[in-house]
Amino acid sequence: MLGVNWEDIQSSRLHKLGNLTLTGYNSTYSDKPFNEKKIIDGGFNQSSVRLNQFVREQAVWTDLEIDVRTSDLADRCLVIWQSLEVDPTAMRDAELHELKLRSEAGDTKRVQMTAASRSLYEKLTSRLQSEIPELIELAEPRSVSYFAPDFFMELVPRKYSVQLVLSQKYSEIQNPAEYLEDAATYTFVVNSSHFSPHQSGILVALHSEDMIDSVMPLIHQSIEAVRAGE
């Protein structure tokens, strides 16, 4: 019925929407010829399922019938299950609410840190909280992430320091300090939950409390860059 190219047609149409339907007799139909599937006990001619009406009305079942039915069902699907239209502001509010719930449920004390890295983390976080009213802190499995309200930085504890992964582009910094590194040159950052290979960003190794004053302006720049959609 499919002609000389039946193998190609079967392969390309077998799982198409137009070749699928609902039936309780699939094992009975098996690979019987189309005409037989219509007239056997429980066949398409006896089906009360509206989805099978088009199938019952066809004299043959080829790629043409399958394509017509595929198009028809697709059009009906778009009417029945219309695209979800959500107010961007409502979506943003919902995402922010979920983020705050995750933040409240988390506990940064569970993030493993040495005494040295814990001290630096606490001093930096205290500074962030005092300067960024909308700050949201999220405990990750092995790091701490910061949002305001978008993600702008991740803090990854090390043995004697903390590594900051900032979302700001390294190329936008004029005269970068020697302790800043371009994240794009790295394929991975150990224990980071947000880093992806060769992404734009800045890596900062924070070794002492004295460095916080130097790093804070950079952190604020990252927040502003994120807000500006850069």
XYZ file of N, CA and C in Angstrom:
690
model
N 0.819 -1.213 0.000
C 0.000 0.000 0.000
C 0.854 1.265 0.000
N 2.028 1.199 0.613
C 2.918 2.356 0.680
C 3.784 2.504 -0.563
N 3.836 1.475 -1.402
C 4.612 1.563 -2.630
C 6.028 1.052 -2.474
N 6.840 1.306 -3.507
C 8.195 0.741 -3.544
C 9.088 1.307 -2.444
N 8.803 2.525 -1.997
C 9.633 3.139 -0.939
C 9.015 2.944 0.445
N 8.323 1.845 0.624
C 7.574 1.626 1.863
C 8.453 1.651 3.112
N 9.688 1.174 2.996
C 10.560 1.137 4.175
C 10.898 2.545 4.660
N 11.214 3.436 3.720
C 11.524 4.824 4.076
C 10.290 5.522 4.649
N 9.136 5.289 4.019
C 7.898 5.921 4.481
C 7.537 5.415 5.872
N 7.644 4.116 6.079
C 7.337 3.549 7.398
C 8.256 4.122 8.465
N 9.551 4.212 8.124
C 10.521 4.715 9.092
C 10.252 6.172 9.468
N 9.862 6.988 8.478
C 9.668 8.426 8.719
C 8.299 8.767 9.298
N 7.313 7.875 9.158
C 5.956 8.193 9.598
C 5.490 7.361 10.794
N 6.226 6.331 11.154
C 5.754 5.385 12.167
C 5.312 6.055 13.461
N 6.105 7.002 13.960
C 5.797 7.631 15.245
C 5.261 9.059 15.090
N 4.849 9.413 13.903
C 4.236 10.724 13.690
C 2.875 10.783 14.380
N 2.490 11.983 14.792
C 1.205 12.159 15.477
C 0.049 11.603 14.650
N 0.096 11.821 13.341
C -0.994 11.364 12.483
C -1.109 9.860 12.373
N -0.100 9.127 12.783
C -0.128 7.665 12.714
C -0.382 7.034 14.085
N -0.697 7.864 15.066
C -0.936 7.376 16.429
C -2.396 7.589 16.812
N -2.920 6.700 17.648
C -4.296 6.853 18.106
C -4.492 6.112 19.416
N -5.723 6.084 19.890
C -6.063 5.376 21.128
C -6.868 4.131 20.790
N -6.463 3.015 21.349
C -7.191 1.769 21.120
C -6.857 0.769 22.215
N -7.804 -0.104 22.497
C -7.554 -1.183 23.455
C -7.190 -2.472 22.752
N -6.980 -2.389 21.414
C -6.740 -3.590 20.617
C -5.416 -3.529 19.852
N -4.447 -2.854 20.394
C -3.182 -2.678 19.681
C -2.517 -4.014 19.366
N -2.537 -4.928 20.348
C -1.909 -6.233 20.115
C -2.682 -7.030 19.067
N -3.984 -6.805 18.983
C -4.808 -7.490 17.979
C -4.508 -6.954 16.585
N -4.359 -5.640 16.497
C -4.041 -5.024 15.202
C -2.696 -5.515 14.695
N -1.718 -5.566 15.614
C -0.359 -6.007 15.287
C 0.103 -5.334 13.995
N 0.588 -6.094 13.038
C 1.030 -5.524 11.761
C 0.128 -5.974 10.616
N -1.150 -6.174 10.941
C -2.118 -6.579 9.912
C -2.308 -5.460 8.896
N -2.752 -5.800 7.676
C -3.027 -4.786 6.653
C -4.090 -3.801 7.133
N -4.032 -2.589 6.599
C -4.941 -1.525 7.025
C -6.409 -1.927 6.894
N -6.787 -2.487 5.768
C -8.189 -2.869 5.560
C -8.659 -3.870 6.599
N -7.766 -4.770 6.989
C -8.129 -5.775 7.983
C -8.270 -5.129 9.367
N -7.446 -4.146 9.658
C -7.531 -3.443 10.944
C -8.869 -2.709 11.085
N -9.467 -2.378 9.978
C -10.738 -1.663 10.018
C -11.909 -2.600 10.312
N -11.854 -3.856 9.806
C -13.032 -4.711 9.864
C -12.953 -5.819 10.908
N -11.783 -6.075 11.482
C -11.697 -7.140 12.472
C -12.484 -6.759 13.721
N -12.738 -7.744 14.563
C -13.470 -7.513 15.806
C -12.697 -6.505 16.656
N -13.338 -5.386 16.985
C -12.660 -4.321 17.721
C -11.872 -3.392 16.822
N -12.056 -3.549 15.503
C -11.323 -2.724 14.545
C -11.809 -1.285 14.513
N -11.171 -0.496 13.641
C -11.466 0.938 13.576
C -12.925 1.215 13.206
N -13.527 0.347 12.403
C -14.920 0.565 12.009
C -15.874 0.465 13.192
N -15.453 -0.219 14.248
C -16.299 -0.368 15.434
C -15.925 0.621 16.543
N -14.870 1.362 16.317
C -14.374 2.258 17.361
C -15.312 3.440 17.580
N -15.596 3.712 18.840
C -16.428 4.872 19.189
C -15.569 6.068 19.583
N -14.265 5.910 19.478
C -13.346 6.995 19.809
C -13.322 8.005 18.668
N -13.657 9.239 18.941
C -13.720 10.268 17.894
C -12.373 10.444 17.202
N -11.328 10.174 17.928
C -9.980 10.325 17.368
C -9.775 9.396 16.171
N -10.580 8.327 16.074
C -10.423 7.348 15.006
C -11.364 7.584 13.819
N -12.150 8.646 13.878
C -13.107 8.898 12.796
C -12.405 9.064 11.455
N -11.360 9.846 11.435
C -10.629 10.080 10.181
C -10.072 8.766 9.647
N -9.558 7.929 10.541
C -8.981 6.646 10.122
C -10.056 5.767 9.478
N -11.254 5.723 10.089
C -12.336 4.901 9.562
C -12.735 5.329 8.150
N -12.630 6.613 7.867
C -13.108 7.150 6.592
C -12.140 6.963 5.439
N -10.915 6.499 5.720
C -9.918 6.374 4.666
C -9.960 5.000 4.009
N -9.796 5.002 2.671
C -9.770 3.742 1.917
C -8.380 3.113 1.954
N -7.382 3.955 2.070
C -5.987 3.487 2.153
C -5.291 4.248 3.276
N -4.148 3.744 3.691
C -3.369 4.419 4.740
C -1.923 4.536 4.276
N -1.606 5.740 3.736
C -0.272 5.989 3.191
C 0.302 7.242 3.839
N 1.469 7.644 3.356
C 2.096 8.845 3.901
C 1.209 10.074 3.715
N 0.402 10.111 2.637
C -0.491 11.250 2.395
C -1.531 11.368 3.502
N -2.207 10.269 3.829
C -3.225 10.290 4.880
C -2.606 10.620 6.247
N -1.430 10.049 6.489
C -0.753 10.308 7.763
C -0.392 11.783 7.900
N 0.113 12.384 6.824
C 0.510 13.799 6.877
C -0.701 14.709 7.056
N -1.808 14.387 6.382
C -3.024 15.194 6.530
C -3.520 15.119 7.970
N -3.540 13.914 8.534
C -4.030 13.749 9.901
C -3.077 14.407 10.900
N -1.783 14.323 10.640
C -0.800 14.972 11.515
C -1.047 16.472 11.578
N -1.236 17.079 10.412
C -1.485 18.521 10.349
C -2.772 18.891 11.064
N -3.821 18.088 10.843
C -5.124 18.356 11.458
C -5.043 18.256 12.983
N -4.412 17.198 13.484
C -4.306 17.018 14.933
C -3.429 18.103 15.563
N -2.373 18.498 14.854
C -1.505 19.554 15.374
C -2.279 20.861 15.514
N -3.100 21.177 14.509
C -3.911 22.393 14.573
C -4.895 22.331 15.745
N -5.489 21.152 15.952
C -6.437 21.002 17.062
C -5.735 21.107 18.411
N -4.532 20.575 18.482
C -3.758 20.659 19.729
C -3.486 22.108 20.114
N -3.174 22.932 19.118
C -2.863 24.335 19.391
C -4.082 25.099 19.899
N -5.265 24.621 19.547
C -6.493 25.247 20.039
C -6.826 24.741 21.438
N -6.692 23.424 21.626
C -7.045 22.816 22.917
C -6.048 23.197 24.002
N -4.761 23.095 23.678
C -3.703 23.421 24.651
C -2.969 24.667 24.175
N -3.543 25.806 24.433
C -2.967 27.059 23.967
C -1.688 27.384 24.730
N -0.850 28.180 24.094
C 0.417 28.572 24.705
C 0.166 29.304 26.016
N 0.982 28.995 26.994
C 0.860 29.638 28.293
C 1.384 31.066 28.212
N 0.546 32.014 28.573
C 0.940 33.418 28.568
C 0.935 33.916 30.012
N 2.112 34.257 30.486
C 2.269 34.685 31.873
C 2.858 36.086 31.904
N 2.342 36.894 32.778
C 2.866 38.246 32.959
C 4.313 38.137 33.425
N 5.266 38.727 32.682
C 6.678 38.641 33.060
C 6.937 39.097 34.493
N 6.204 40.098 34.928
C 6.381 40.587 36.299
C 5.940 39.532 37.308
N 4.819 38.874 37.017
C 4.338 37.817 37.907
C 5.312 36.653 37.930
N 5.874 36.322 36.772
C 6.861 35.246 36.703
C 8.096 35.598 37.521
N 8.530 36.833 37.381
C 9.710 37.290 38.118
C 9.450 37.256 39.620
N 8.275 37.711 40.039
C 7.923 37.700 41.458
C 7.894 36.278 42.014
N 7.365 35.340 41.216
C 7.296 33.945 41.651
C 8.691 33.344 41.798
N 9.578 33.654 40.849
C 10.950 33.150 40.919
C 11.672 33.709 42.135
N 11.451 35.001 42.403
C 12.088 35.639 43.553
C 11.560 35.054 44.858
N 10.258 34.801 44.902
C 9.660 34.202 46.107
C 10.247 32.809 46.359
N 10.387 32.028 45.301
C 10.953 30.684 45.438
C 12.407 30.750 45.905
N 13.154 31.709 45.365
C 14.548 31.877 45.761
C 14.660 32.224 47.240
N 13.781 33.104 47.724
C 13.802 33.479 49.141
C 13.453 32.295 50.033
N 12.506 31.466 49.577
C 12.151 30.279 50.347
C 13.326 29.316 50.434
N 14.028 29.144 49.327
C 15.216 28.274 49.326
C 16.293 28.824 50.231
N 16.426 30.152 50.235
C 17.422 30.786 51.091
C 17.104 30.566 52.557
N 15.825 30.721 52.913
C 15.406 30.545 54.310
C 15.539 29.086 54.763
N 15.326 28.167 53.837
C 15.393 26.749 54.178
C 16.830 26.242 54.268
N 17.753 26.958 53.627
C 19.151 26.533 53.634
C 19.873 26.960 54.893
N 21.057 26.444 55.072
C 21.863 26.771 56.244
C 23.329 26.798 55.823
N 23.902 27.991 55.776
C 25.292 28.117 55.346
C 26.268 27.458 56.324
N 25.808 27.155 57.536
C 26.682 26.474 58.488
C 26.988 25.048 58.041
N 26.142 24.525 57.143
C 26.368 23.178 56.643
C 27.391 23.135 55.514
N 27.724 24.307 54.980
C 28.752 24.369 53.939
C 30.111 24.207 54.619
N 30.834 23.189 54.247
C 32.102 22.902 54.913
C 33.127 24.001 54.651
N 33.683 24.524 55.740
C 34.715 25.549 55.661
C 35.719 25.325 56.775
N 36.951 25.714 56.506
C 37.947 25.713 57.562
C 37.722 26.944 58.429
N 38.418 27.027 59.545
C 38.282 28.198 60.422
C 38.669 29.468 59.671
N 39.711 29.379 58.851
C 40.194 30.546 58.107
C 39.174 30.998 57.063
N 38.649 30.038 56.282
C 37.691 30.413 55.238
C 36.357 30.852 55.836
N 35.967 30.250 56.982
C 34.727 30.648 57.646
C 34.809 32.085 58.139
N 35.950 32.459 58.666
C 36.142 33.822 59.166
C 36.020 34.835 58.027
N 36.655 34.530 56.891
C 36.583 35.437 55.742
C 35.160 35.497 55.196
N 34.499 34.350 55.139
C 33.118 34.307 54.668
C 32.222 35.187 55.535
N 32.327 35.067 56.845
C 31.463 35.822 57.757
C 31.713 37.319 57.655
N 32.971 37.711 57.534
C 33.292 39.143 57.425
C 32.780 39.720 56.109
N 32.954 38.962 55.026
C 32.490 39.446 53.726
C 30.964 39.505 53.684
N 30.309 38.484 54.200
C 28.846 38.458 54.195
C 28.266 39.587 55.036
N 28.891 39.848 56.168
C 28.445 40.947 57.020
C 28.523 42.271 56.269
N 29.585 42.443 55.525
C 29.766 43.661 54.734
C 28.718 43.737 53.625
N 28.469 42.614 52.975
C 27.472 42.581 51.908
C 26.089 42.920 52.440
N 25.733 42.357 53.584
C 24.420 42.600 54.180
C 24.224 44.061 54.562
N 25.290 44.718 54.962
C 25.193 46.128 55.375
C 25.093 47.064 54.181
N 25.632 46.652 53.027
C 25.659 47.531 51.865
C 24.634 47.173 50.786
N 24.065 45.957 50.859
C 23.129 45.508 49.824
C 21.840 45.055 50.507
N 20.880 45.949 50.685
C 19.639 45.623 51.422
C 18.862 44.446 50.840
N 18.880 44.300 49.518
C 18.095 43.253 48.866
C 18.860 41.931 48.739
N 19.971 41.814 49.415
C 20.824 40.625 49.306
C 20.078 39.352 49.696
N 20.255 38.321 48.896
C 19.736 36.982 49.188
C 20.921 36.031 49.166
N 21.088 35.305 50.242
C 22.207 34.372 50.371
C 21.676 32.944 50.303
N 22.273 32.136 49.456
C 21.782 30.780 49.245
C 22.894 29.765 49.474
N 22.657 28.834 50.397
C 23.631 27.784 50.677
C 23.573 26.728 49.578
N 24.686 26.518 48.890
C 24.801 25.464 47.894
C 25.472 24.254 48.560
N 25.590 23.118 47.868
C 26.231 21.955 48.478
C 27.640 22.227 49.008
N 28.446 22.992 48.243
C 29.832 23.243 48.662
C 30.243 24.699 48.493
N 29.258 25.572 48.409
C 29.554 26.983 48.215
C 28.377 27.808 48.701
N 28.507 29.132 48.555
C 27.428 30.044 48.928
C 27.205 30.995 47.751
N 25.939 31.139 47.320
C 25.620 32.011 46.202
C 24.911 33.267 46.685
N 25.088 34.350 45.928
C 24.519 35.637 46.306
C 23.699 36.220 45.155
N 22.526 36.749 45.519
C 21.610 37.335 44.547
C 21.179 38.711 45.046
N 20.843 39.640 44.058
C 20.395 40.962 44.487
C 19.525 41.662 43.427
N 18.412 41.150 42.990
C 17.911 39.802 43.264
C 18.435 38.766 42.285
N 19.168 39.203 41.230
C 19.754 38.254 40.286
C 21.099 37.772 40.802
N 21.509 36.616 40.352
C 22.797 36.064 40.762
C 23.928 36.970 40.317
N 24.830 37.281 41.255
C 25.979 38.109 40.882
C 27.304 37.539 41.384
N 27.271 36.579 42.343
C 28.535 36.088 42.880
C 28.351 34.754 43.598
N 29.386 33.951 43.537
C 29.439 32.693 44.303
C 30.721 32.688 45.119
N 30.600 32.263 46.353
C 31.759 32.166 47.241
C 32.075 30.684 47.455
N 33.297 30.301 47.084
C 33.720 28.902 47.206
C 34.835 28.814 48.251
N 34.589 28.150 49.370
C 35.600 28.055 50.424
C 36.831 27.258 49.975
N 37.996 27.754 50.351
C 39.251 27.027 50.161
C 39.885 26.829 51.539
N 41.024 26.210 51.575
C 41.630 25.878 52.871
C 41.987 27.118 53.673
N 42.646 28.076 53.045
C 43.065 29.281 53.757
C 42.465 30.555 53.172
N 41.509 30.409 52.286
C 40.940 31.585 51.619
C 39.528 31.248 51.133
N 38.909 32.206 50.453
C 37.655 31.949 49.748
C 37.826 32.447 48.321
N 37.280 31.717 47.394
C 37.348 32.117 45.991
C 36.006 32.695 45.578
N 36.038 33.876 45.025
C 34.820 34.539 44.572
C 34.695 34.373 43.066
N 33.511 33.969 42.629
C 33.223 33.852 41.203
C 32.189 34.922 40.885
N 32.635 36.001 40.262
C 31.771 37.138 39.953
C 31.247 37.039 38.531
N 30.011 37.462 38.332
C 29.383 37.338 37.016
C 29.785 38.442 36.049
N 30.444 39.473 36.519
C 30.841 40.574 35.641
C 31.891 40.110 34.637
N 31.865 40.700 33.430
C 32.828 40.341 32.404
C 34.214 40.902 32.731
N 35.204 40.053 32.641
C 36.580 40.459 32.924
C 37.048 41.519 31.936
N 36.598 41.416 30.687
C 37.033 42.340 29.639
C 36.571 43.772 29.885
N 35.584 43.968 30.754
C 35.059 45.302 31.000
C 35.786 46.031 32.129
N 36.736 45.353 32.759
C 37.472 45.981 33.854
C 38.685 46.727 33.290
N 38.823 47.956 33.677
C 39.984 48.733 33.267
C 41.089 48.565 34.305
N 42.277 48.232 33.818
C 43.442 48.016 34.687
C 43.124 47.052 35.835
N 42.754 45.808 35.517
C 42.416 44.839 36.564
C 43.590 44.564 37.493
N 43.287 44.391 38.773
C 44.324 44.086 39.753
C 44.909 42.707 39.467
N 46.106 42.485 39.956
C 46.811 41.239 39.659
C 46.143 40.018 40.288
N 45.336 40.235 41.315
C 44.681 39.095 41.954
C 43.372 38.709 41.257
N 43.010 39.400 40.189
C 41.810 39.061 39.428
C 42.170 38.147 38.253
N 41.319 37.167 37.979
C 41.555 36.254 36.867
C 40.318 36.181 35.985
N 40.561 35.939 34.706
C 39.472 35.815 33.742
C 38.913 34.393 33.812
N 37.644 34.265 34.199
C 37.029 32.943 34.335
C 36.959 32.203 33.004
N 36.988 32.939 31.898
C 36.887 32.318 30.581
C 38.081 31.430 30.256
N 39.178 31.592 30.979
C 40.367 30.781 30.728
C 40.318 29.448 31.473
N 39.271 29.247 32.279
C 39.144 28.025 33.066
C 38.100 27.090 32.456
N 38.323 25.788 32.579
C 37.332 24.810 32.140
C 36.449 24.362 33.297
N 36.897 24.574 34.539
C 36.084 24.253 35.708
C 36.640 24.968 36.930
N 35.770 25.149 37.911
C 36.170 25.686 39.211
C 35.685 24.682 40.256
N 36.595 24.101 40.967
C 36.279 23.047 41.924
C 35.256 23.533 42.951
N 34.190 22.729 43.147
C 33.131 22.967 44.135
C 32.167 24.090 43.768
N 32.310 24.680 42.608
C 31.391 25.740 42.197
C 30.102 25.139 41.656
N 28.967 25.743 42.005
C 27.665 25.276 41.530
C 27.175 26.056 40.313
N 27.757 27.217 40.052
C 27.270 28.077 38.969
C 28.210 28.150 37.778
N 29.474 27.834 37.996
C 30.454 28.005 36.929
C 30.224 27.012 35.801
N 30.339 27.492 34.568
C 30.308 26.624 33.397
C 31.542 26.942 32.550
N 32.061 25.956 31.808
C 33.320 26.135 31.072
C 33.330 27.360 30.169
N 34.428 28.091 30.257
C 34.698 29.233 29.374
C 33.644 30.335 29.456
N 32.967 30.453 30.585
C 31.978 31.512 30.740
C 32.667 32.839 31.055
N 31.971 33.923 30.762
C 32.499 35.230 31.116
C 32.370 35.424 32.615
N 33.366 36.011 33.227
C 33.307 36.235 34.661
C 34.683 36.520 35.226
N 34.691 36.753 36.520
C 35.939 37.104 37.198
C 36.142 36.176 38.391
N 37.358 35.727 38.560
C 37.725 34.921 39.719
C 38.613 35.742 40.636
N 38.270 35.734 41.917
C 39.032 36.497 42.908
C 39.386 35.576 44.066
N 40.651 35.499 44.391
C 41.096 34.732 45.556
C 41.220 35.692 46.733
N 40.298 35.581 47.685
C 40.285 36.470 48.853
C 41.048 35.798 49.987
N 42.237 36.322 50.264
C 43.124 35.690 51.244
C 43.074 36.329 52.623
N 42.642 37.581 52.690
C 42.658 38.277 53.972
C 41.524 39.280 54.060
N 41.208 39.678 55.281
C 40.151 40.655 55.515
C 40.488 41.990 54.875
N 41.771 42.306 54.793
C 42.201 43.580 54.213
C 41.785 43.717 52.747
N 41.603 42.596 52.064
C 41.260 42.644 50.646
C 39.793 43.006 50.417
N 38.967 42.895 51.442
C 37.529 43.125 51.270
C 37.242 44.532 50.763
N 37.951 45.535 51.305
C 37.749 46.919 50.859
C 38.018 47.062 49.369
N 39.001 46.323 48.868
C 39.354 46.414 47.454
C 38.359 45.670 46.573
N 37.783 44.614 47.130
C 36.889 43.768 46.344
C 35.461 44.314 46.295
N 35.021 45.027 47.329
C 33.632 45.493 47.383
C 33.225 46.341 46.182
N 34.040 47.294 45.722
C 33.633 48.051 44.527
C 33.403 47.141 43.326
N 34.219 46.112 43.203
C 34.073 45.169 42.100
C 32.757 44.391 42.217
N 32.395 44.037 43.437
C 31.138 43.324 43.678
C 29.947 44.206 43.291
N 30.000 45.476 43.686
C 28.923 46.400 43.327
C 28.835 46.579 41.809
N 29.977 46.597 41.144
C 29.981 46.705 39.682
C 29.314 45.492 39.052
N 29.548 44.303 39.622
C 28.938 43.082 39.099
C 27.422 43.133 39.251
N 26.961 43.640 40.391
C 25.520 43.770 40.620
C 24.903 44.706 39.590
N 25.548 45.844 39.365
C 25.024 46.817 38.411
C 25.059 46.273 36.995
N 26.096 45.507 36.670
C 26.218 44.929 35.325
C 25.081 43.932 35.092
N 24.759 43.128 36.092
C 23.668 42.165 35.975
C 22.335 42.887 35.800
N 22.130 43.937 36.584
C 20.886 44.701 36.513
C 20.716 45.360 35.144
N 21.841 45.726 34.550
C 21.790 46.382 33.242
C 21.634 45.362 32.110
N 21.660 44.084 32.480
C 21.483 43.033 31.477
C 22.715 42.763 30.662
N 23.856 43.119 31.187
C 25.095 42.902 30.462
C 25.618 41.500 30.699
